[in-house]
XYZ file of C-alpha atoms in Angstrom:
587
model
C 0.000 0.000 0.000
C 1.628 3.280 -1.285
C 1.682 6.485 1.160
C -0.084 7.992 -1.977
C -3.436 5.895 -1.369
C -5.153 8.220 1.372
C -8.750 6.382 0.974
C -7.522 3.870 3.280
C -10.454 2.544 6.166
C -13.094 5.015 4.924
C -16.084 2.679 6.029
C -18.449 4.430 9.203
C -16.261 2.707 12.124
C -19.067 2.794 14.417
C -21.591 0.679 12.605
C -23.983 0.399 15.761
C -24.545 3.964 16.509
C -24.285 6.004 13.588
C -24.563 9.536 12.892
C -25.078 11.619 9.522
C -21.938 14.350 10.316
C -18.554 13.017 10.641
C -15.405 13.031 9.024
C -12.976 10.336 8.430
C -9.450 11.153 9.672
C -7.845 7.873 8.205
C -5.013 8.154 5.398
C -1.717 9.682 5.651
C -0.320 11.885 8.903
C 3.108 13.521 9.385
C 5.028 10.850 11.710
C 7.987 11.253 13.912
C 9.468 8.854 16.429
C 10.946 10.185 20.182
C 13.461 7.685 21.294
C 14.720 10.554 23.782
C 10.939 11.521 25.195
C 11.968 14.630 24.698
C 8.712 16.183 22.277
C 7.051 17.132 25.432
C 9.904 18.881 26.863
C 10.525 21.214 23.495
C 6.634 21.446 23.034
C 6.564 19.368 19.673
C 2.592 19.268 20.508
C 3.065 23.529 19.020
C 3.846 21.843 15.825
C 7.370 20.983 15.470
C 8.555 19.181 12.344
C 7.989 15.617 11.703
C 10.333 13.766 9.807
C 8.403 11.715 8.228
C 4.588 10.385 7.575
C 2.479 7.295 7.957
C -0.820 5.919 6.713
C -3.425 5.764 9.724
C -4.660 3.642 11.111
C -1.657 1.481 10.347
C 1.262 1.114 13.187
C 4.316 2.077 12.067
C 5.524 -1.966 12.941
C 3.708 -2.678 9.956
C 4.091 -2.661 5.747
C 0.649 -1.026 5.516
C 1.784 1.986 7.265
C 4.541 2.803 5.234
C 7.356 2.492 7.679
C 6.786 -1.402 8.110
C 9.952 -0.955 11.292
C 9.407 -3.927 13.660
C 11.757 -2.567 16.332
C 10.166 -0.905 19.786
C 10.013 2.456 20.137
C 8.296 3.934 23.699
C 6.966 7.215 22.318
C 5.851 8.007 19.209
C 4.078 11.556 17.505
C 1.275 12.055 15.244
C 0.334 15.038 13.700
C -2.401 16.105 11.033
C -3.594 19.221 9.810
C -7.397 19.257 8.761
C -10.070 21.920 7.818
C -13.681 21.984 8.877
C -16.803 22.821 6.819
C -18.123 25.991 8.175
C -21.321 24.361 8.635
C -20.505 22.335 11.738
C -19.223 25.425 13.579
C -22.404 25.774 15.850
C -21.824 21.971 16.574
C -19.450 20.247 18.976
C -16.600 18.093 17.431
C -15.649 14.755 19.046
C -12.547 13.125 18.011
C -12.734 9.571 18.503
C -10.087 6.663 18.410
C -11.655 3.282 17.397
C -8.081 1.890 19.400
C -5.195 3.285 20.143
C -2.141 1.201 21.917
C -1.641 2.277 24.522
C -0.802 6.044 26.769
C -2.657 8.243 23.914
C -2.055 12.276 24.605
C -4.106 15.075 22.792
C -3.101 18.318 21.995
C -5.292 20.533 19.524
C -3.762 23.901 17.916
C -1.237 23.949 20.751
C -3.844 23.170 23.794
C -4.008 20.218 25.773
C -7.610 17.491 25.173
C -6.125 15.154 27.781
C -5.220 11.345 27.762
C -6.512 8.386 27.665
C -5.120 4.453 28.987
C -5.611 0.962 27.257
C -4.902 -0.305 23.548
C -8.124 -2.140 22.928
C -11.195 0.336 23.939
C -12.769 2.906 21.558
C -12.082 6.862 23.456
C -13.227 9.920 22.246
C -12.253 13.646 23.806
C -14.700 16.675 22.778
C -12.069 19.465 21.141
C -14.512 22.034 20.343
C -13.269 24.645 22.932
C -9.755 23.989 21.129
C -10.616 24.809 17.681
C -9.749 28.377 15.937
C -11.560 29.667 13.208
C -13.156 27.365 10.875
C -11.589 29.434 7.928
C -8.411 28.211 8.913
C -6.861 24.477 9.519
C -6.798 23.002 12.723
C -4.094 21.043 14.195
C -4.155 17.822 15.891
C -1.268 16.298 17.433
C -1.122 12.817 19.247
C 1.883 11.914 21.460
C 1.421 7.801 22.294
C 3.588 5.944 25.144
C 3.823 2.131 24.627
C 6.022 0.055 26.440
C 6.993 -3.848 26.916
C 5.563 -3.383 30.088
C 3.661 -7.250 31.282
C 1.288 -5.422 33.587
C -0.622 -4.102 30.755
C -2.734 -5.809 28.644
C -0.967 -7.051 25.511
C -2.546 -9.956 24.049
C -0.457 -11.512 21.552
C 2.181 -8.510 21.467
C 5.564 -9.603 21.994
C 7.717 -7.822 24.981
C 11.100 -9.201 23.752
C 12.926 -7.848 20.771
C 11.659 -11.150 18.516
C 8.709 -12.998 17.932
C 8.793 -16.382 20.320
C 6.017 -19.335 21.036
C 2.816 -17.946 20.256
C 3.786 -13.938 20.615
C 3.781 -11.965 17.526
C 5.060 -8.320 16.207
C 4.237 -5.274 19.329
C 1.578 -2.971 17.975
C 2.279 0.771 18.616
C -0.209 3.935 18.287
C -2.847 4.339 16.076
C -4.243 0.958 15.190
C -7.885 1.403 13.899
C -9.879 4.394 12.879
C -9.323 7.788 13.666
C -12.467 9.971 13.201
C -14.139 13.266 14.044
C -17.899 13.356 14.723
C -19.954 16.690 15.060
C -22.784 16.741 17.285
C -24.998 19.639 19.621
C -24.685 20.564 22.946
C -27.617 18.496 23.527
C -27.447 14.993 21.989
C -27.633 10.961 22.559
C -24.628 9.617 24.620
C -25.171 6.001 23.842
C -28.236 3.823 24.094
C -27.772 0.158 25.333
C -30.107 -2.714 23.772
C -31.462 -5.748 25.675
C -33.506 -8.419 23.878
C -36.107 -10.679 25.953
C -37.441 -13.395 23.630
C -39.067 -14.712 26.605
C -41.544 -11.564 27.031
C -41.195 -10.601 22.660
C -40.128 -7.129 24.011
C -36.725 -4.771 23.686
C -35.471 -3.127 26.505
C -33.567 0.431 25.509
C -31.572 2.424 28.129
C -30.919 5.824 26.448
C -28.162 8.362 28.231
C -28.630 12.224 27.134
C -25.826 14.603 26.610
C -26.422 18.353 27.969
C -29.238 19.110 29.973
C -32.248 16.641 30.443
C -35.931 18.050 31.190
C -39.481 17.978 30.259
C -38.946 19.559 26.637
C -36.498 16.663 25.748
C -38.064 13.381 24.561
C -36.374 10.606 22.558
C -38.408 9.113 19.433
C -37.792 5.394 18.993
C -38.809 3.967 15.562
C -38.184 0.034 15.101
C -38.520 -1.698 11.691
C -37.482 -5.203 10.109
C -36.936 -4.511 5.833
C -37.697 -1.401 5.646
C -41.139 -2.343 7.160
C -42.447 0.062 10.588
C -42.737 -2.450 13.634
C -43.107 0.171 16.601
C -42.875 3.539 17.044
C -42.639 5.472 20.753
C -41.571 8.318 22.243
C -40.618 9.352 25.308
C -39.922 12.294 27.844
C -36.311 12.536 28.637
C -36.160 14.278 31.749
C -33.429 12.569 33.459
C -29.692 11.837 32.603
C -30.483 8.343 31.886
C -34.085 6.827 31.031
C -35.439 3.396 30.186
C -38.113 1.703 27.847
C -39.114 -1.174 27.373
C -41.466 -1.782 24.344
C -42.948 -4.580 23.072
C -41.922 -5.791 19.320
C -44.605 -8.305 18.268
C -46.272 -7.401 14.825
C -48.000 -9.056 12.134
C -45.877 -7.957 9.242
C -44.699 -11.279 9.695
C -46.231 -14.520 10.208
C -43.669 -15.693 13.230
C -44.497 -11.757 14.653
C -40.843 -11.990 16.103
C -37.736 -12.627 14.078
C -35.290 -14.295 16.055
C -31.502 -13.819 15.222
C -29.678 -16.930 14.799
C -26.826 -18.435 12.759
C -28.221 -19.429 9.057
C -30.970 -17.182 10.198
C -29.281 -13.773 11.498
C -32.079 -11.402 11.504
C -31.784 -7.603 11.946
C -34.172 -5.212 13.188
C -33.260 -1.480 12.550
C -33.795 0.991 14.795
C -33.573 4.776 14.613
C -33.367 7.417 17.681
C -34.198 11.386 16.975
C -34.373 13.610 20.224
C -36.380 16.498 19.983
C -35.865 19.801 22.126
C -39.774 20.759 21.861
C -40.699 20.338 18.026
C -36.861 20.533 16.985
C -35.034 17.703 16.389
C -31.150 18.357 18.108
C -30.247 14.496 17.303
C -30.470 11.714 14.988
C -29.183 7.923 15.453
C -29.475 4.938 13.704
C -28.627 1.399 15.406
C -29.960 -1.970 15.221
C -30.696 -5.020 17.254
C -31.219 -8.517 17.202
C -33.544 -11.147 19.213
C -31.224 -13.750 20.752
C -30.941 -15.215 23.838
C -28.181 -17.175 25.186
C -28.752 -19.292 28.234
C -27.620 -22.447 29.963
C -29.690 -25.253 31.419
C -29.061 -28.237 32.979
C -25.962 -28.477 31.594
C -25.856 -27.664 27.948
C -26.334 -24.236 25.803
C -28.928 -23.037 24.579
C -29.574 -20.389 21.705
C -33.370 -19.260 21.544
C -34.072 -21.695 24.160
C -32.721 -24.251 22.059
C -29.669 -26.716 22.389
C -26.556 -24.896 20.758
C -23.544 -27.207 19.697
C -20.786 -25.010 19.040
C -18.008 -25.724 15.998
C -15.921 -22.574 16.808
C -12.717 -21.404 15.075
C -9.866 -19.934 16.914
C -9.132 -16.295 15.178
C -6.405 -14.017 16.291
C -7.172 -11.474 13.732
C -3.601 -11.044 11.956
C -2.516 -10.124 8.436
C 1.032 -10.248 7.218
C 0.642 -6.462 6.209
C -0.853 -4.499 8.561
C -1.135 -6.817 11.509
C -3.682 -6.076 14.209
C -5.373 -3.706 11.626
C -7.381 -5.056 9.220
C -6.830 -4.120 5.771
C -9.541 -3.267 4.609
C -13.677 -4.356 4.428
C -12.959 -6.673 2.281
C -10.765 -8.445 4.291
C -13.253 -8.615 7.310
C -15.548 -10.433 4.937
C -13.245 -12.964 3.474
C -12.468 -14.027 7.054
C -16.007 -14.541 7.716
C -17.394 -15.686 4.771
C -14.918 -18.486 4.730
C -15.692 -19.722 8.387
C -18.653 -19.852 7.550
C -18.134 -22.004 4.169
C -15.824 -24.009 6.156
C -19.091 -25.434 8.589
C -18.268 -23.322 11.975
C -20.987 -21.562 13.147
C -18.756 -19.199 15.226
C -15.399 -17.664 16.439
C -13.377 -17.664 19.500
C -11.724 -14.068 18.491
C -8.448 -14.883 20.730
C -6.653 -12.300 22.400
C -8.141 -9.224 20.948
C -10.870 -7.131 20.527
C -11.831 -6.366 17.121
C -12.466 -4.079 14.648
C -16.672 -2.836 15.112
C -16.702 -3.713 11.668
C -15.838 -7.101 12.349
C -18.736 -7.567 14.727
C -20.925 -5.857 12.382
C -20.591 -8.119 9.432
C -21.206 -11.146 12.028
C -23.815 -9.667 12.993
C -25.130 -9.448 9.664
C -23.919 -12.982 8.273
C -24.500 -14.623 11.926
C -21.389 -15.388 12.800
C -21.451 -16.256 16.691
C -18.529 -14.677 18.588
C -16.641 -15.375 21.999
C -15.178 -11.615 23.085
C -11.882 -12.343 24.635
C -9.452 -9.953 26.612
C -5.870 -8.863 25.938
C -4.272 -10.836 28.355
C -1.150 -9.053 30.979
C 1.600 -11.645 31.548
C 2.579 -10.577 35.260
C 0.144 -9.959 38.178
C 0.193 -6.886 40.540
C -2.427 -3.796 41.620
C -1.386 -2.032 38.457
C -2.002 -4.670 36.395
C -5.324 -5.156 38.031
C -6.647 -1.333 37.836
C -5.467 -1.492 33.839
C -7.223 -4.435 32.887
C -10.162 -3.665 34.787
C -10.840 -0.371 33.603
C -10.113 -1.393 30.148
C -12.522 -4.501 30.132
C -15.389 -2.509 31.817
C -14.975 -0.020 28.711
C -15.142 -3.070 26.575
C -17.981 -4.647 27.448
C -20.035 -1.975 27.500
C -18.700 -0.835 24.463
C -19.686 -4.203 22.446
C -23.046 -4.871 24.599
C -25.366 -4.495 21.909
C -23.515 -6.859 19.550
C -26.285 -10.009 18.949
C -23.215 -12.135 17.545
C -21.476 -11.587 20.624
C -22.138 -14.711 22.594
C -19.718 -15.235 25.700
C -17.024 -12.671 27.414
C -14.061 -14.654 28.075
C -11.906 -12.218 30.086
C -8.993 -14.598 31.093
C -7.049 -17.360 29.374
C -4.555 -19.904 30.842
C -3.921 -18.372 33.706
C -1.959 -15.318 31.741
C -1.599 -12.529 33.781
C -2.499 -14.957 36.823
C -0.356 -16.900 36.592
C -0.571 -18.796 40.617
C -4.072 -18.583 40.390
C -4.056 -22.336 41.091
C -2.990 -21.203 44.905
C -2.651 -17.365 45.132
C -6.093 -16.078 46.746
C -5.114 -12.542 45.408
C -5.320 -13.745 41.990
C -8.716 -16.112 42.396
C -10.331 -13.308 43.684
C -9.289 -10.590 40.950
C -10.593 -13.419 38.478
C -14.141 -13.729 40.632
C -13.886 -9.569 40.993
C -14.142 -9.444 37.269
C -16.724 -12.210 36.845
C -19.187 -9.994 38.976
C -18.033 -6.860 37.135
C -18.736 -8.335 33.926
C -22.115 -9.917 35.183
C -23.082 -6.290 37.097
C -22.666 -4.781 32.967
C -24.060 -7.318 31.520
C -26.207 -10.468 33.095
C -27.338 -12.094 30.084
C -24.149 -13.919 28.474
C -22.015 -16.454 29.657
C -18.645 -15.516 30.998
C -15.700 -17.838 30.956
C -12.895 -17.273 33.603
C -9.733 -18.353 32.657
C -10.505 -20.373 29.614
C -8.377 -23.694 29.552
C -7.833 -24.707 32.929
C -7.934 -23.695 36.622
C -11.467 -22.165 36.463
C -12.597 -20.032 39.396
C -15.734 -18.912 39.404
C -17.181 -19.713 35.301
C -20.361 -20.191 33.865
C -18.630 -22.744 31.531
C -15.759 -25.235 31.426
C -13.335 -24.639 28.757
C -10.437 -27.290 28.157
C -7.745 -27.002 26.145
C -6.469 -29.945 24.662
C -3.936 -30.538 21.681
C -4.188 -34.318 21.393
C -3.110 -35.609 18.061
C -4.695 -39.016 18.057
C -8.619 -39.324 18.339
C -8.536 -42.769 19.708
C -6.484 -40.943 22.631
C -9.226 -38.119 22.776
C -11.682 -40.529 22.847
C -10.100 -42.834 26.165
C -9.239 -39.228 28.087
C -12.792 -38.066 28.139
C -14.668 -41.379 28.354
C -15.191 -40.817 31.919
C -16.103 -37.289 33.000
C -16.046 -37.163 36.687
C -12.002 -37.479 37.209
C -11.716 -34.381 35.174
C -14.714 -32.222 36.817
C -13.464 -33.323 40.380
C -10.047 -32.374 39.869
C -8.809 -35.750 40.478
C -6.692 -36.310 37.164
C -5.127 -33.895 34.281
C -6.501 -33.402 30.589
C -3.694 -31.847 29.281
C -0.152 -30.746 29.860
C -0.541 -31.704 33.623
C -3.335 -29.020 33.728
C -6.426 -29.364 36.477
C -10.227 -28.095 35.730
C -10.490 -25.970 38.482
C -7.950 -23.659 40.434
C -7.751 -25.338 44.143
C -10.689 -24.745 46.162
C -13.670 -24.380 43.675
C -15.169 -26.933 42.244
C -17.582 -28.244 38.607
C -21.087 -27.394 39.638
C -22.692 -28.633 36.502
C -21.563 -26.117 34.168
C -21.268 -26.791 30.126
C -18.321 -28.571 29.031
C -16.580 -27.017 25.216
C -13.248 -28.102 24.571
C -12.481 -24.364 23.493
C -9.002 -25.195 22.336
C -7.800 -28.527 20.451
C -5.836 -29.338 16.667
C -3.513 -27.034 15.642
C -2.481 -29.330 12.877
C 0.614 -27.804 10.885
C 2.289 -29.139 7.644
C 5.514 -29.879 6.971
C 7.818 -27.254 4.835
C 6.637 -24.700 6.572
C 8.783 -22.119 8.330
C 7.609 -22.236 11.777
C 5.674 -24.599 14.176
C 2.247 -26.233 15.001
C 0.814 -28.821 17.812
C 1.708 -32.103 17.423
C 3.645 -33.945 14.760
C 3.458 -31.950 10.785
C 1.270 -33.805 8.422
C 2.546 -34.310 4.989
C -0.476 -34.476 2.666
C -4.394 -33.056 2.872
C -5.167 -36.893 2.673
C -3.451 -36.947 6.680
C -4.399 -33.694 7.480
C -8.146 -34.867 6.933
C -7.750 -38.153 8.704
C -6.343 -36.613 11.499
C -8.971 -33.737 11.915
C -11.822 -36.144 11.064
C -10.804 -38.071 13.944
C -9.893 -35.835 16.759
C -12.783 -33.523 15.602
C -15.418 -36.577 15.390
C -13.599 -37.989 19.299
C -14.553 -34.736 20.454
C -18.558 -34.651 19.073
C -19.173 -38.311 20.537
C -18.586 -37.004 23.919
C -22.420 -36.979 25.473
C -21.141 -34.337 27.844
C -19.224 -31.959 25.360
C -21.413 -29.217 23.993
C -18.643 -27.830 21.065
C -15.351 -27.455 20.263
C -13.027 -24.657 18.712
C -10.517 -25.595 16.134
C -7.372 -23.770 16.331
C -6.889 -21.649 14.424
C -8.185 -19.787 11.032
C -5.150 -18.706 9.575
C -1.213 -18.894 10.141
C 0.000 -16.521 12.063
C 3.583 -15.024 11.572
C 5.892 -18.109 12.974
C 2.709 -20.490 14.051
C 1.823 -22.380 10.769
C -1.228 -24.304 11.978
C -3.751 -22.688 10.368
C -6.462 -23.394 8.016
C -5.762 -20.450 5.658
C -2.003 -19.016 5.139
C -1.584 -15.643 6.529
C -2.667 -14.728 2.955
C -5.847 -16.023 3.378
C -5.240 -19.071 0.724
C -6.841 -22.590 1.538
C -4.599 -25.103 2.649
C -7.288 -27.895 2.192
C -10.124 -28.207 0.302
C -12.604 -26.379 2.106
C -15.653 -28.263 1.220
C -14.014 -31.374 2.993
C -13.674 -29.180 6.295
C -17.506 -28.525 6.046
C -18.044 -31.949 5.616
C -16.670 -33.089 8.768
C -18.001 -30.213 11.006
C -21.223 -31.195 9.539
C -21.418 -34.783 9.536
């Protein structure tokens, strides 16, 4: 990708709560690294000279940013010079960062917007009182501070000079879109969306911006193809307000769609706010019916049994990295899942691009939401993650495709959790928290092994031979009790909890590499698709003829960087006949 090609990311980035007025800040910036932290110091943010530029929202580690320099570098500056349409000037102007990794600094025409913590969660800072006259450009300048630092939630960023094991190329700065949004004093903060199939009714919880009071009132109109379901309004007099509404209507024969995979319907849903007859705000959103709930042991989806044929997806490409390239990249991922027979994703140590969730929303793609994991455990690793993952969650509540919250994985970042009662209760802290935002999806803690507190039993398990998978989980109780191992000398449950009939998944198994390749997967290397096939048939089929076992997630979707054991190569080209995948998650 040239440094020429400016109409880089120019999709809406914020597909579930969009506005008419914004502008897209993506494309190329003037760049400069600050290896001596010294741009503070001599005031760089007054619009000192870069030294070079970079394509947003690229990092400069990778090709697609036009610097493509893998080495670390703990502060980094971003500036970009942009004019405003004359017609916004009565408005407020939000600049927002879809993810930024990970101390992000504003300054705007010289002034300070302030800071925000965490590489993962979307932030926004409202510049308006910054900006000079719209006839004129205004400057924004971003100083961020990364570091190798373990207490701070990395994911799959290395914190050594080279890639090693499963840890890929550090991400730095600006890593999805970059965007400015123009809005009045009075407007829509957010609105959060609950489904309840079980009462064929929406819940809405709308937050104002400015001042509430009996000449505000929010206008909710629901439809389902361009067809009107419900319309309401309602006075917003307070900060915060709630509806509930219910959605039945005969425009259909089943008077509720349900969203579901093979079956992912929509509804669309628009917000205006008036301020007595005038209308100050205008949002459109949409929603889907779904409910995810567990009974007696198993999943259910709708109130019906869910078996789960996940794929492990960590979300890299060889030229931009974290960042995906471009829409069309989004959609080949998921489109190709989906041809391959999985009905969802476990998207591993990140969170993802909206547009990613949007397009499984659309397609019905289900996804498990998993956390950036920290590698070392102490009170500043606790306040970072925390913070970050209640942003997160909230963030990504009103995603229907978004099926679990899976804020820890083997024990990273808790590493004695097995024995430390610090640890085991940070992990049941942040079960609560993430129940307290959000009560109706699952959450798995510590996906793997040593479970705390979890509303479902993940095991990871890289056995090669189903005949071996089959013997290991023939008899369930040793596992669930804690009396024997399932994998690398690993126990079910941290020491002093215990299985108290949740769903079983083994969330992790396969990893099947072949040989030639440059770089390493689980097990022995196959040498043909003929043993590839025979091996995943087997392990894959072991797995389904467990009573007990309500899915499984393959790893992974594509190669990543050294780890050659995926499906795809990191360019996205089939290693096997994908048909003959389907067939076996099917059969």
């Amino acid at each position: 990708m040239s440094k020429e090609n400016k109409a880089v990311r120019q999709e809406y980035p914020r597909p579930q709560f969009v506005r008419a007025d914004w502008m897209n800040l993506n494309g190329e910036w003037d760049f400069r690294f600050d290896d001596g932290n010294l741009g503070e110091q001599q005031q760089w943010f007054n619009g000192a000279a870069m030294d070079r530029t970079i394509i947003v929202p690229f990092s400069y580690e990778s090709k697609a940013s036009g610097i493509g320099e893998e080495a670390h570098h703990s502060n980094i500056w971003y500036q970009k010079k942009v004019t405003l349409s004359e017609r916004y000037k009565d408005k407020r102007t939000v600049l927002h960062f879809q993810a930024a990794d990970y101390r992000t600094k504003v300054w705007v025409n010289g002034r300070f917007i302030g800071l925000h913590e965490g590489g993962y969660a979307a932030f926004s800072f409202d510049i308006t009182q910054a900006l000079g006259d719209y006839a004129n450009e205004q400057t924004i300048v971003v100083k961020i501070e990364d570091s190798l630092s373990c207490f701070q939630p990395r994911g799959k960023q290395r914190w050594r000079d080279e890639n090693y094991g499963c840890w890929y190329t550090q991400t730095t700065g600006i890593w999805q879109t970059a965007w400015l949004e123009f809005v009045n004093d009075t407007s829509i903060r957010d609105v959060k969306i609950t489904p309840d199939i079980d009462t064929l009714s929406v819940h809405f919880q709308y937050r104002i911006n400015g001042s509430a009071g009996p000449r505000l009132r929010v206008e909710t109109a629901i439809s389902f193809q361009g067809k009107p379901v419900k319309h309401v309004s309602a006075v917003a007099d307070r900060e915060t307000i709630s509806l509930s509404l219910d959605i039945t209507s005969d425009i259909h024969e089943w008077r509720v769609m349900l969203w579901q995979p093979g079956q992912p319907n929509l509804y669309d849903v628009e917000f205006v706010l008036y301020d007595g007859d005038k209308p100050v705000d205008r949002v459109t959103s949409y929603f889907g019916m779904r409910k995810i709930s567990i009974e007696n042991g198993f999943i259910y989806l709708n109130n019906r049994p869910l078996y789960q044929r996940l794929l492990l997806d960590q979300g890299y490409w060889p030229e931009s990295l974290l960042t995906p390239p471009s829409e069309e990249a989004i959609i080949e991922d998921i489109d190709k899942t989906l041809e391959m027979g999985f009905n969802g994703v476990r998207k591993h140590q990140k969170i993802e691009d909206p547009r990613f969730l949007y397009w499984c929303d659309r397609k019905g793609l289900l996804v498990w939401s998993e956390m950036a994991a920290t590698y070392e455990y102490s009170d500043e690793a606790v306040r970072s993650f925390t913070q970050e993952w209640a942003d997160i969650v909230r963030q990504h509540y009103n995603h229907p495709c978004i099926i679990t919250w899976v804020p820890f994985n083997e024990s990273w970042g808790i590493p004695q959790v097995f024995t430390d009662r610090k640890q085991q209760a940070f992990t049941e802290a942040i079960y609560h928290l993430t129940k307290s935002l959000d009560a109706t999806r699952p959450v798995v803690v510590n996906d793997g092994w040593e479970h705390t507190v979890s509303d479902i039993l993940t095991l990871h398990d890289y056995e090669e031979f189903g005949e071996k998978f089959a013997s290991r989980y023939r008899d369930k109780e040793p596992i669930v009790r804690n009396e024997r191992s399932f994998s690398k000398h690993r126990l079910a449950f941290a020491g002093g909890y215990e299985y108290k009939g949740q769903p079983i998944i083994i969330s992790e198994y396969g990893g099947i590499a072949f040989k030639g390749g440059k770089g390493w997967g689980y097990g022995s290397m196959v040498q043909s698709e003929e043993e590839f096939l025979r091996r995943y048939r087997e392990i894959t089929q072991a797995i389904k003829d467990v009573p007990y076992v309500c899915g499984y997630c393959y790893t992974q979707t594509t190669d990543v960087q050294q780890e050659i054991n995926g499906l795809l190569t990191e360019y996205r080209q089939p290693k096997i006949d994908l048909k003959k995948i389907r067939d076996i998650n099917l059969a």
